[in-house]
Amino acid sequence: MVATGNNVFLAWLKKHEKLNKEDSFPLTWDTMIADPSMQKAIAGSSKARILYSYVENAIARDHATLIDRKLREAIEGFGYEDYVNTEGFAKANKRTAKQQQYAAVYGVLEWYIKNDILQHTNRDSRLNAFRRWITVAELLLKRHNYDGAALVGFYLVALNTDLKCDNELPAACKKKYDDLLTLISPCGNYKMLNQRMAAYKHPDDLMPMFLVSRQITPLNDVLGEEANRDINDVRPKEKLYRCHKSRHELIKKFIRKESNKDFSLPEHLNKTFHRAQYYWKTSSKVEIPAAACGRQDSSNSVKSLKNSVFSLFRINTQVADRPVTSSQLYSKGLLPSFWSRGGRSPENYWDRMFSIDSQNKILP
């Protein structure tokens, strides 16, 4: 039970405390954040700030859990034929059944990210949702789900090209956003992302499927017409035997043993996914990004990445009621007074508020 006193934010939390496990709660929460009286109540109370941090953490963890489990479930059971068929990652009519399942899940998750941000017309609400997805990407990296982190990163880049949310983020969050862009940049054949995975190698690593495809495709190209031959039918004395063997050994590294892991979701997240799935199926503006299908990208800078990735999406982010004024949510609205934040600079305050520790929780 939340003791409210005269704080309107604490009173709001008490009234809505049973909704925090409803699939509509993130929408309700971000809509509430746009209310100036709520912002003032949060900034002016240490208890309110702690609870704000707690709820933000809970929503971010829910987002990360949904993406993590759904992507891992989609990859579970991928066999040799699913990996060797790299053409299926680029062409819908060439996909195996498992590739089709993965592509569908990827598309639903794209819609989920897009809608969580664009469902708001208020600038403060959008900014709060946008900023939280940076934390989601961090959480996915902590969980070694590089496929999910790249998905979130690519989509934030796409949306931000028009929304320009990064200019209104706290400095600490802006740095994390820039670091994410650097990580998923195609420079040097995704050098930074590959280095990160090599440095933090873990049994739970989920490599982005576009990187998997990029590793196998050159071998398929060398094999040419022999690409469909089974390794067991190739004799060691044959000219392309070593290439066949290299491809076989590479794909074996990607094939996951049946883990019997439970990929089920809490009821509210299951509802969230099925709702996103319904709207994704009925939407004509959803397309799987080519970056996830192994398409080559010759850009050599983060700026080029922003432009090239955004061109892959058929999404109208330029909605008619998009606010033209800048948000002061973090520079003024939610920022406590100098003494209330312990004399810390705004940068240090927000860095502490939105940092995640080793337990994957946002520090209050």
mmCIF file of N, CA and C in Angstrom, residues 46-130:
data_model
loop_
_atom_site.group_PDB
_atom_site.id
_atom_site.type_symbol
_atom_site.label_atom_id
_atom_site.label_comp_id
_atom_site.label_asym_id
_atom_site.label_seq_id
_atom_site.Cartn_x
_atom_site.Cartn_y
_atom_site.Cartn_z
ATOM 1 N N SER A 46 11.275 12.550 -2.526
ATOM 2 C CA SER A 46 12.255 11.469 -2.661
ATOM 3 C C SER A 46 11.554 10.117 -2.793
ATOM 4 N N LYS A 47 10.459 9.942 -2.061
ATOM 5 C CA LYS A 47 9.710 8.688 -2.150
ATOM 6 C C LYS A 47 9.118 8.519 -3.544
ATOM 7 N N ALA A 48 8.589 9.607 -4.084
ATOM 8 C CA ALA A 48 8.006 9.553 -5.423
ATOM 9 C C ALA A 48 9.074 9.237 -6.463
ATOM 10 N N ARG A 49 10.262 9.790 -6.287
ATOM 11 C CA ARG A 49 11.344 9.534 -7.244
ATOM 12 C C ARG A 49 11.771 8.074 -7.207
ATOM 13 N N ILE A 50 11.825 7.502 -6.017
ATOM 14 C CA ILE A 50 12.186 6.092 -5.890
ATOM 15 C C ILE A 50 11.141 5.209 -6.568
ATOM 16 N N LEU A 51 9.872 5.549 -6.370
ATOM 17 C CA LEU A 51 8.801 4.761 -6.981
ATOM 18 C C LEU A 51 8.762 4.951 -8.492
ATOM 19 N N TYR A 52 9.068 6.163 -8.949
ATOM 20 C CA TYR A 52 9.166 6.403 -10.393
ATOM 21 C C TYR A 52 10.247 5.506 -10.990
ATOM 22 N N SER A 53 11.402 5.464 -10.331
ATOM 23 C CA SER A 53 12.503 4.623 -10.791
ATOM 24 C C SER A 53 12.101 3.149 -10.780
ATOM 25 N N TYR A 54 11.400 2.742 -9.732
ATOM 26 C CA TYR A 54 10.980 1.346 -9.607
ATOM 27 C C TYR A 54 10.039 0.945 -10.744
ATOM 28 N N VAL A 55 9.060 1.798 -11.035
ATOM 29 C CA VAL A 55 8.097 1.471 -12.090
ATOM 30 C C VAL A 55 8.774 1.483 -13.459
ATOM 31 N N GLU A 56 9.644 2.472 -13.692
ATOM 32 C CA GLU A 56 10.377 2.507 -14.957
ATOM 33 C C GLU A 56 11.184 1.222 -15.138
ATOM 34 N N ASN A 57 11.797 0.776 -14.061
ATOM 35 C CA ASN A 57 12.567 -0.468 -14.090
ATOM 36 C C ASN A 57 11.675 -1.651 -14.435
ATOM 37 N N ALA A 58 10.505 -1.704 -13.813
ATOM 38 C CA ALA A 58 9.592 -2.825 -14.037
ATOM 39 C C ALA A 58 9.126 -2.884 -15.493
ATOM 40 N N ILE A 59 8.795 -1.729 -16.059
ATOM 41 C CA ILE A 59 8.340 -1.699 -17.451
ATOM 42 C C ILE A 59 9.479 -2.090 -18.393
ATOM 43 N N ALA A 60 10.676 -1.558 -18.139
ATOM 44 C CA ALA A 60 11.830 -1.886 -18.987
ATOM 45 C C ALA A 60 12.134 -3.378 -18.932
ATOM 46 N N ARG A 61 12.072 -3.958 -17.743
ATOM 47 C CA ARG A 61 12.332 -5.394 -17.607
ATOM 48 C C ARG A 61 11.268 -6.218 -18.321
ATOM 49 N N ASP A 62 10.021 -5.755 -18.284
ATOM 50 C CA ASP A 62 8.957 -6.448 -19.016
ATOM 51 C C ASP A 62 9.228 -6.428 -20.518
ATOM 52 N N HIS A 63 9.583 -5.256 -21.039
ATOM 53 C CA HIS A 63 9.905 -5.148 -22.465
ATOM 54 C C HIS A 63 11.040 -6.111 -22.828
ATOM 55 N N ALA A 64 12.094 -6.100 -22.013
ATOM 56 C CA ALA A 64 13.262 -6.941 -22.295
ATOM 57 C C ALA A 64 12.912 -8.422 -22.211
ATOM 58 N N THR A 65 12.096 -8.787 -21.236
ATOM 59 C CA THR A 65 11.700 -10.189 -21.075
ATOM 60 C C THR A 65 10.900 -10.673 -22.274
ATOM 61 N N LEU A 66 9.964 -9.855 -22.742
ATOM 62 C CA LEU A 66 9.151 -10.244 -23.890
ATOM 63 C C LEU A 66 10.028 -10.461 -25.122
ATOM 64 N N ILE A 67 10.908 -9.515 -25.410
ATOM 65 C CA ILE A 67 11.763 -9.627 -26.592
ATOM 66 C C ILE A 67 12.735 -10.786 -26.455
ATOM 67 N N ASP A 68 13.341 -10.927 -25.292
ATOM 68 C CA ASP A 68 14.323 -11.985 -25.071
ATOM 69 C C ASP A 68 13.707 -13.365 -25.269
ATOM 70 N N ARG A 69 12.591 -13.606 -24.632
ATOM 71 C CA ARG A 69 11.989 -14.940 -24.695
ATOM 72 C C ARG A 69 11.412 -15.245 -26.070
ATOM 73 N N LYS A 70 10.804 -14.262 -26.705
ATOM 74 C CA LYS A 70 10.196 -14.516 -28.010
ATOM 75 C C LYS A 70 11.249 -14.772 -29.084
ATOM 76 N N LEU A 71 12.349 -14.048 -29.054
ATOM 77 C CA LEU A 71 13.401 -14.288 -30.041
ATOM 78 C C LEU A 71 14.082 -15.632 -29.799
ATOM 79 N N ARG A 72 14.328 -15.956 -28.546
ATOM 80 C CA ARG A 72 14.966 -17.242 -28.248
ATOM 81 C C ARG A 72 14.042 -18.400 -28.615
ATOM 82 N N GLU A 73 12.763 -18.228 -28.385
ATOM 83 C CA GLU A 73 11.801 -19.264 -28.751
ATOM 84 C C GLU A 73 11.762 -19.451 -30.267
ATOM 85 N N ALA A 74 11.861 -18.341 -31.011
ATOM 86 C CA ALA A 74 11.820 -18.412 -32.474
ATOM 87 C C ALA A 74 13.052 -19.110 -33.040
ATOM 88 N N ILE A 75 14.193 -18.949 -32.364
ATOM 89 C CA ILE A 75 15.440 -19.565 -32.829
ATOM 90 C C ILE A 75 15.532 -21.025 -32.400
ATOM 91 N N GLU A 76 14.871 -21.368 -31.305
ATOM 92 C CA GLU A 76 14.901 -22.744 -30.800
ATOM 93 C C GLU A 76 14.443 -23.708 -31.897
ATOM 94 N N GLY A 77 15.226 -24.715 -32.144
ATOM 95 C CA GLY A 77 14.854 -25.691 -33.159
ATOM 96 C C GLY A 77 15.388 -25.384 -34.547
ATOM 97 N N PHE A 78 16.092 -24.255 -34.711
ATOM 98 C CA PHE A 78 16.725 -23.972 -36.001
ATOM 99 C C PHE A 78 17.715 -25.096 -36.305
ATOM 100 N N GLY A 79 17.554 -25.725 -37.462
ATOM 101 C CA GLY A 79 18.445 -26.806 -37.851
ATOM 102 C C GLY A 79 19.419 -26.388 -38.934
ATOM 103 N N TYR A 80 20.187 -27.355 -39.419
ATOM 104 C CA TYR A 80 21.215 -27.080 -40.422
ATOM 105 C C TYR A 80 20.612 -26.426 -41.659
ATOM 106 N N GLU A 81 19.473 -26.961 -42.116
ATOM 107 C CA GLU A 81 18.863 -26.441 -43.341
ATOM 108 C C GLU A 81 18.374 -25.002 -43.173
ATOM 109 N N ASP A 82 18.044 -24.613 -41.932
ATOM 110 C CA ASP A 82 17.573 -23.251 -41.687
ATOM 111 C C ASP A 82 18.715 -22.243 -41.739
ATOM 112 N N TYR A 83 19.896 -22.667 -41.303
ATOM 113 C CA TYR A 83 21.051 -21.775 -41.339
ATOM 114 C C TYR A 83 21.703 -21.733 -42.718
ATOM 115 N N VAL A 84 21.791 -22.890 -43.365
ATOM 116 C CA VAL A 84 22.487 -22.941 -44.649
ATOM 117 C C VAL A 84 21.718 -22.193 -45.731
ATOM 118 N N ASN A 85 20.417 -22.070 -45.566
ATOM 119 C CA ASN A 85 19.573 -21.378 -46.542
ATOM 120 C C ASN A 85 19.600 -19.872 -46.295
ATOM 121 N N THR A 86 20.739 -19.246 -46.548
ATOM 122 C CA THR A 86 20.878 -17.813 -46.275
ATOM 123 C C THR A 86 19.995 -16.970 -47.191
ATOM 124 N N GLU A 87 19.623 -17.509 -48.330
ATOM 125 C CA GLU A 87 18.740 -16.774 -49.237
ATOM 126 C C GLU A 87 17.392 -16.510 -48.576
ATOM 127 N N GLY A 88 17.004 -17.401 -47.674
ATOM 128 C CA GLY A 88 15.730 -17.245 -46.987
ATOM 129 C C GLY A 88 15.700 -16.071 -46.027
ATOM 130 N N PHE A 89 16.883 -15.613 -45.587
ATOM 131 C CA PHE A 89 16.923 -14.452 -44.702
ATOM 132 C C PHE A 89 16.680 -13.156 -45.467
ATOM 133 N N ALA A 90 16.864 -13.203 -46.786
ATOM 134 C CA ALA A 90 16.699 -12.001 -47.601
ATOM 135 C C ALA A 90 15.427 -12.019 -48.440
ATOM 136 N N LYS A 91 14.915 -13.212 -48.759
ATOM 137 C CA LYS A 91 13.748 -13.316 -49.635
ATOM 138 C C LYS A 91 12.659 -14.138 -48.959
ATOM 139 N N ALA A 92 11.491 -13.519 -48.802
ATOM 140 C CA ALA A 92 10.388 -14.170 -48.096
ATOM 141 C C ALA A 92 9.963 -15.474 -48.759
ATOM 142 N N ASN A 93 10.002 -15.521 -50.094
ATOM 143 C CA ASN A 93 9.535 -16.721 -50.792
ATOM 144 C C ASN A 93 10.552 -17.858 -50.778
ATOM 145 N N LYS A 94 11.707 -17.632 -50.170
ATOM 146 C CA LYS A 94 12.739 -18.668 -50.090
ATOM 147 C C LYS A 94 12.901 -19.218 -48.669
ATOM 148 N N ARG A 95 12.089 -18.759 -47.748
ATOM 149 C CA ARG A 95 12.277 -19.113 -46.348
ATOM 150 C C ARG A 95 11.818 -20.526 -46.016
ATOM 151 N N THR A 96 12.525 -21.117 -45.061
ATOM 152 C CA THR A 96 12.073 -22.373 -44.482
ATOM 153 C C THR A 96 10.969 -22.053 -43.479
ATOM 154 N N ALA A 97 10.323 -23.078 -42.964
ATOM 155 C CA ALA A 97 9.240 -22.860 -41.997
ATOM 156 C C ALA A 97 9.755 -22.143 -40.752
ATOM 157 N N LYS A 98 10.941 -22.529 -40.278
ATOM 158 C CA LYS A 98 11.498 -21.890 -39.082
ATOM 159 C C LYS A 98 11.903 -20.445 -39.362
ATOM 160 N N GLN A 99 12.418 -20.190 -40.550
ATOM 161 C CA GLN A 99 12.765 -18.819 -40.913
ATOM 162 C C GLN A 99 11.516 -17.947 -40.995
ATOM 163 N N GLN A 100 10.435 -18.506 -41.490
ATOM 164 C CA GLN A 100 9.169 -17.769 -41.546
ATOM 165 C C GLN A 100 8.686 -17.427 -40.143
ATOM 166 N N GLN A 101 8.830 -18.372 -39.235
ATOM 167 C CA GLN A 101 8.413 -18.139 -37.851
ATOM 168 C C GLN A 101 9.249 -17.028 -37.224
ATOM 169 N N TYR A 102 10.552 -17.092 -37.449
ATOM 170 C CA TYR A 102 11.444 -16.068 -36.906
ATOM 171 C C TYR A 102 11.102 -14.694 -37.480
ATOM 172 N N ALA A 103 10.895 -14.632 -38.800
ATOM 173 C CA ALA A 103 10.584 -13.360 -39.449
ATOM 174 C C ALA A 103 9.282 -12.774 -38.911
ATOM 175 N N ALA A 104 8.305 -13.631 -38.647
ATOM 176 C CA ALA A 104 7.024 -13.157 -38.119
ATOM 177 C C ALA A 104 7.191 -12.586 -36.717
ATOM 178 N N VAL A 105 7.932 -13.289 -35.868
ATOM 179 C CA VAL A 105 8.175 -12.801 -34.508
ATOM 180 C C VAL A 105 8.928 -11.475 -34.557
ATOM 181 N N TYR A 106 9.923 -11.392 -35.425
ATOM 182 C CA TYR A 106 10.706 -10.164 -35.570
ATOM 183 C C TYR A 106 9.794 -9.002 -35.971
ATOM 184 N N GLY A 107 8.891 -9.266 -36.905
ATOM 185 C CA GLY A 107 7.969 -8.230 -37.348
ATOM 186 C C GLY A 107 7.037 -7.764 -36.247
ATOM 187 N N VAL A 108 6.546 -8.698 -35.447
ATOM 188 C CA VAL A 108 5.665 -8.347 -34.331
ATOM 189 C C VAL A 108 6.410 -7.481 -33.317
ATOM 190 N N LEU A 109 7.646 -7.846 -33.030
ATOM 191 C CA LEU A 109 8.432 -7.081 -32.059
ATOM 192 C C LEU A 109 8.754 -5.688 -32.577
ATOM 193 N N GLU A 110 8.958 -5.557 -33.880
ATOM 194 C CA GLU A 110 9.140 -4.228 -34.471
ATOM 195 C C GLU A 110 7.913 -3.361 -34.218
ATOM 196 N N TRP A 111 6.749 -3.929 -34.482
ATOM 197 C CA TRP A 111 5.505 -3.182 -34.278
ATOM 198 C C TRP A 111 5.360 -2.794 -32.806
ATOM 199 N N TYR A 112 5.736 -3.698 -31.939
ATOM 200 C CA TYR A 112 5.643 -3.491 -30.493
ATOM 201 C C TYR A 112 6.475 -2.284 -30.062
ATOM 202 N N ILE A 113 7.702 -2.198 -30.550
ATOM 203 C CA ILE A 113 8.572 -1.071 -30.203
ATOM 204 C C ILE A 113 8.014 0.225 -30.777
ATOM 205 N N LYS A 114 7.666 0.182 -32.060
ATOM 206 C CA LYS A 114 7.145 1.376 -32.734
ATOM 207 C C LYS A 114 5.910 1.908 -32.026
ATOM 208 N N ASN A 115 4.972 1.024 -31.735
ATOM 209 C CA ASN A 115 3.709 1.461 -31.154
ATOM 210 C C ASN A 115 3.888 2.000 -29.746
ATOM 211 N N ASP A 116 4.796 1.405 -28.979
ATOM 212 C CA ASP A 116 5.004 1.859 -27.602
ATOM 213 C C ASP A 116 5.420 3.325 -27.565
ATOM 214 N N ILE A 117 6.118 3.771 -28.602
ATOM 215 C CA ILE A 117 6.573 5.163 -28.662
ATOM 216 C C ILE A 117 5.575 6.047 -29.397
ATOM 217 N N LEU A 118 5.123 5.606 -30.570
ATOM 218 C CA LEU A 118 4.302 6.458 -31.429
ATOM 219 C C LEU A 118 2.831 6.500 -31.046
ATOM 220 N N GLN A 119 2.404 5.663 -30.105
ATOM 221 C CA GLN A 119 1.006 5.714 -29.696
ATOM 222 C C GLN A 119 0.691 7.012 -28.945
ATOM 223 N N HIS A 120 1.743 7.718 -28.535
ATOM 224 C CA HIS A 120 1.568 8.980 -27.817
ATOM 225 C C HIS A 120 1.661 10.163 -28.771
ATOM 226 N N THR A 121 0.836 11.166 -28.544
ATOM 227 C CA THR A 121 0.938 12.410 -29.301
ATOM 228 C C THR A 121 1.661 13.483 -28.492
ATOM 229 N N ASN A 122 1.752 13.276 -27.188
ATOM 230 C CA ASN A 122 2.442 14.238 -26.335
ATOM 231 C C ASN A 122 3.948 13.993 -26.369
ATOM 232 N N ARG A 123 4.708 15.057 -26.509
ATOM 233 C CA ARG A 123 6.161 14.946 -26.643
ATOM 234 C C ARG A 123 6.804 14.327 -25.401
ATOM 235 N N ASP A 124 6.364 14.720 -24.208
ATOM 236 C CA ASP A 124 6.940 14.177 -22.979
ATOM 237 C C ASP A 124 6.708 12.668 -22.887
ATOM 238 N N SER A 125 5.509 12.236 -23.244
ATOM 239 C CA SER A 125 5.189 10.807 -23.186
ATOM 240 C C SER A 125 6.064 10.021 -24.150
ATOM 241 N N ARG A 126 6.220 10.545 -25.353
ATOM 242 C CA ARG A 126 7.057 9.870 -26.347
ATOM 243 C C ARG A 126 8.510 9.803 -25.887
ATOM 244 N N LEU A 127 8.987 10.905 -25.346
ATOM 245 C CA LEU A 127 10.378 10.957 -24.917
ATOM 246 C C LEU A 127 10.636 9.960 -23.794
ATOM 247 N N ASN A 128 9.708 9.858 -22.854
ATOM 248 C CA ASN A 128 9.876 8.917 -21.749
ATOM 249 C C ASN A 128 9.911 7.478 -22.262
ATOM 250 N N ALA A 129 9.025 7.164 -23.214
ATOM 251 C CA ALA A 129 9.004 5.820 -23.788
ATOM 252 C C ALA A 129 10.274 5.554 -24.594
ATOM 253 N N PHE A 130 10.700 6.535 -25.390
ATOM 254 C CA PHE A 130 11.907 6.390 -26.204
ATOM 255 C C PHE A 130 13.121 6.140 -25.315
#
